[in-house]
Phi, psi and omega in degrees: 000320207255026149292324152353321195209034147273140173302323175274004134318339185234169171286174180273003173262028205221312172286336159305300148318319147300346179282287180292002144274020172045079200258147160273144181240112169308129173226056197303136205213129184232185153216178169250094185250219137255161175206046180061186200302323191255002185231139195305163165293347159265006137038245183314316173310300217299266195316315208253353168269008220236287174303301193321303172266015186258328167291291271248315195272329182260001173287170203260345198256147177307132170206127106001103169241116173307151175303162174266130170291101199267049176224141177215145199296089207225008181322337191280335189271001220269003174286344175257137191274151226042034169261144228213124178244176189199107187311149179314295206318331208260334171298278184323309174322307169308315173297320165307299158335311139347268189300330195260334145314324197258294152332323178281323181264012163135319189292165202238335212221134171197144225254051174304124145236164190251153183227003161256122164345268184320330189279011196297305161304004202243310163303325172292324189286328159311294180299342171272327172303325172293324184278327160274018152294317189237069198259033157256005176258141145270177181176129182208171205190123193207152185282163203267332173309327198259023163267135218296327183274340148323275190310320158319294188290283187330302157318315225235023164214329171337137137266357162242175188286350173223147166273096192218299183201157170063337237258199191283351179266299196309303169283004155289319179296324180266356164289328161276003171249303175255096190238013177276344173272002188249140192247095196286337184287319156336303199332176143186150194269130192246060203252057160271077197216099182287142144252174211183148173332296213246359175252126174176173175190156185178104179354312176259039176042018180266162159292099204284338178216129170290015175269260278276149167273201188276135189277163185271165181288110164188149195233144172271143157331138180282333165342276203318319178257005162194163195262341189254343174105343170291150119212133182151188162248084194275007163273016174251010176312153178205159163227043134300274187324299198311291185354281143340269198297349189283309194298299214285341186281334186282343176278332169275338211268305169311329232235330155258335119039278194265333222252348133306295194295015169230020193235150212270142166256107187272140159287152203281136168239107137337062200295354186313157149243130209236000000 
């Protein structure tokens, strides 16, 4: 089933035909990271190719999911061994090879989603970039954690105070997917982490204290913020929750989908006067 809808699975008349259903292209963007004791270095891959085709098989408008790019924006980490980095320049670049590869043969319409923290400014700087090279394409781009019924089901069954790495959504999640790689006697909750009013973060958008305001873009070496490469608590992890939380991303995720592949692709007007 979920060969059905890899791009690389298929022939080149088979893609061309997708090209003539005006089809949407899936681009799943990851890292090879460390993830604290217990959870494998494909984490984010793991995860973010797993939602990318399990939607791409229940939407309803024709859809393509690219192999997942697994190089990821990974300098802060780089103090834990097996993490694999990619200069920002070289990450956009590479995501650019893609999408502009994927215009030239025809598709209009396409979708990153990401399953790594960092690359998050990085992606948007791709969707934004395809679209002004190609505005006869659309092309967006979002993380999977920041769809809102994901963040919703999750909230409302969590039990530690923050969402980050390694942490109770990521190892919920890869326990419903994989769950003979997660070594759960590992776990351990890991919170060296100062947070502050303007300093904090946390996957499911929530607030670890309802004083703090909206926090700044700013990510610290991870040394500095953890001893184990988590932070967060996987040890309140289930892959009941993951479950749950899988269903609620793939469904919306299915749900944008569609709801690009049906949205007008307008020409650009020149206001210039010439």
């Amino acid at each position: 089933m979920v060969n059905r809808v890899r791009y690389e699975k298929r022939t080149w008349p088979e893609i061309q035909e997708f090209v003539r259903r005006d089809a949407v292209v899936v681009i799943p963007t990851a890292a090879v990271e460390e993830h604290g004791h217990h959870l494998p270095l494909d984490t984010d891959v793991l995860i973010a190719s797993h939602i990318a085709t399990q939607a791409a098989l229940r939407a309803s408008h024709p859809c393509l999911v690219m192999p997942t790019i697994w190089i990821g924006y990974e300098g802060h980490h780089m103090d834990f061994p097996g993490t694999i980095d990619a200069d920002w320049d070289l990450f956009i670049r590479y995501g650019l090879t893609v999408t502009r590869s994927l215009a030239h043969h025809g598709f209009r319409r396409m979708i990153v989603l990401n399953g790594h923290g960092s690359n998050r400014p990085l992606i948007e700087v791709i969707a934004r970039q395809t679209v002004i090279e190609r505005p006869d394409t659309l092309c967006a781009a979002i993380s999977w954690w920041e769809l809102s019924d994901a963040q919703r089901v999750f909230n409302e069954m969590r039990e530690s105070e923050v969402t980050s790495h390694a942490c109770e959504l990521e190892t919920s999640a890869y326990l419903a997917i994989e769950p003979e790689s997660v070594q759960m006697d590992k776990a351990v909750r890991d919170m060296h982490y100062d947070m502050s009013t303007h300093v904090w973060s946390d996957l499911m958008g929530r607030k670890p204290d309802p004083a703090f305001k909206n926090p700044v873009k700013m990510m610290e070496i991870w040394s500095t913020m953890s001893e184990t490469g988590t932070r967060g608590d996987p040890t309140t992890a289930t892959a009941e929750k993951g479950r749950l939380v899988l269903e609620a991303a793939i469904a919306e995720f299915a749900a944008l989908i569609d709801e690009l592949g049906s949205r007008p692709i307008k020409e650009p007007r020149d206001h210039h006067e010439r």
